[in-house]
Each structure stands twice: as C-alpha cells, then as structure tokens.
Short mmCIF file of C-alpha atoms in Angstrom, two decimals:
data_model
loop_
_atom_site.label_atom_id
_atom_site.label_comp_id
_atom_site.label_asym_id
_atom_site.label_seq_id
_atom_site.Cartn_x
_atom_site.Cartn_y
_atom_site.Cartn_z
CA MET A 1399 -2.45 18.18 2.38
CA ALA A 1400 0.97 17.85 2.33
CA GLY A 1401 4.02 20.25 4.20
CA PRO A 1402 6.22 20.81 7.11
CA GLY A 1403 3.19 21.38 9.03
CA VAL A 1404 1.40 17.31 8.29
CA PRO A 1405 1.81 15.28 10.88
CA ALA A 1406 3.15 11.80 9.60
CA ARG A 1407 3.17 8.73 10.47
CA ALA A 1408 5.80 6.59 8.73
CA VAL A 1409 5.52 2.41 8.93
CA ILE A 1410 8.04 -0.28 8.20
CA ALA A 1411 7.05 -3.47 7.51
CA HIS A 1412 8.19 -7.48 6.45
CA ILE A 1413 5.82 -9.67 5.69
CA GLU A 1414 6.09 -13.40 5.86
CA GLY A 1415 7.49 -14.57 2.34
CA PHE A 1416 9.11 -11.51 1.50
CA THR A 1417 12.55 -11.08 1.11
CA LYS A 1418 13.02 -7.47 1.93
CA GLY A 1419 10.76 -5.23 4.11
CA PHE A 1420 9.16 -2.05 2.93
CA SER A 1421 8.11 1.31 4.04
CA LEU A 1422 5.37 3.07 3.81
CA VAL A 1423 4.24 7.03 4.92
CA THR A 1424 0.37 8.59 5.23
CA SER A 1425 -1.07 11.49 7.08
CA ALA A 1426 -3.24 9.28 8.64
CA VAL A 1427 -2.27 9.14 11.80
CA GLY A 1428 -5.06 7.97 13.60
CA LEU A 1429 -4.72 4.16 11.96
CA THR A 1430 -2.63 1.70 13.60
CA GLY A 1431 0.17 0.20 11.70
CA LEU A 1432 -1.76 -2.93 10.89
CA GLN A 1433 -4.39 -0.93 9.60
CA VAL A 1434 -2.54 1.21 7.15
CA VAL A 1435 -0.18 -2.31 5.80
CA GLY A 1436 -3.56 -3.41 5.06
CA LEU A 1437 -5.35 -0.38 3.26
CA SER A 1438 -1.97 -0.33 1.47
CA ASP A 1439 -2.00 -4.09 0.07
CA ALA A 1440 -6.13 -3.46 -0.74
CA ARG A 1441 -4.68 -0.31 -3.10
CA PHE A 1442 -1.46 -2.70 -4.72
CA ARG A 1443 -4.55 -5.66 -5.42
CA GLN A 1444 -6.86 -2.82 -6.43
CA GLU A 1445 -3.69 -1.45 -9.06
CA GLY A 1446 -3.30 -5.02 -10.12
CA GLY A 1447 -6.37 -5.36 -11.09
CA PHE A 1448 -6.75 -2.45 -13.08
CA ARG A 1449 -3.39 -3.60 -14.77
CA ASP A 1450 -4.95 -6.87 -15.61
CA LEU A 1451 -8.11 -5.20 -17.12
CA LYS A 1452 -6.18 -2.49 -19.40
CA ARG A 1453 -3.90 -5.77 -20.76
CA ARG A 1454 -7.10 -8.01 -21.61
CA LEU A 1455 -8.73 -5.08 -23.05
CA GLY A 1456 -5.82 -3.45 -24.96
#
C-alpha cells in the first residue's frame, strides 16, 4: 500500500567506514531503525549476489 494515508518511518543512518550517510523510508513502522538498516543491508547483499550470478552465467 502507498499513499498519503499510510504511515511511514524515515531512517537516516551513517555507517562506520562510509563517507556519506543514507536515508531509508519504509511503511514497516513496527520495526526499529536498526532493524530497518539490517533488512536493507540484507536485501542489498542479495541483489549483489543476483548481479554477480548474472555476470557469471552471461
């Protein structure tokens, strides 16, 4: 769901070792900021794995 009636959470994070911070917006308002960052990191790693697999398979 999306739209003006849907509650959202915005998380601004700075990760040690990175020069720039980043922001995440989610409708999962029941999660803590740390959980949102953790899930985003897991998805990013999964997408990287798909990208690498596509490169290897051609």
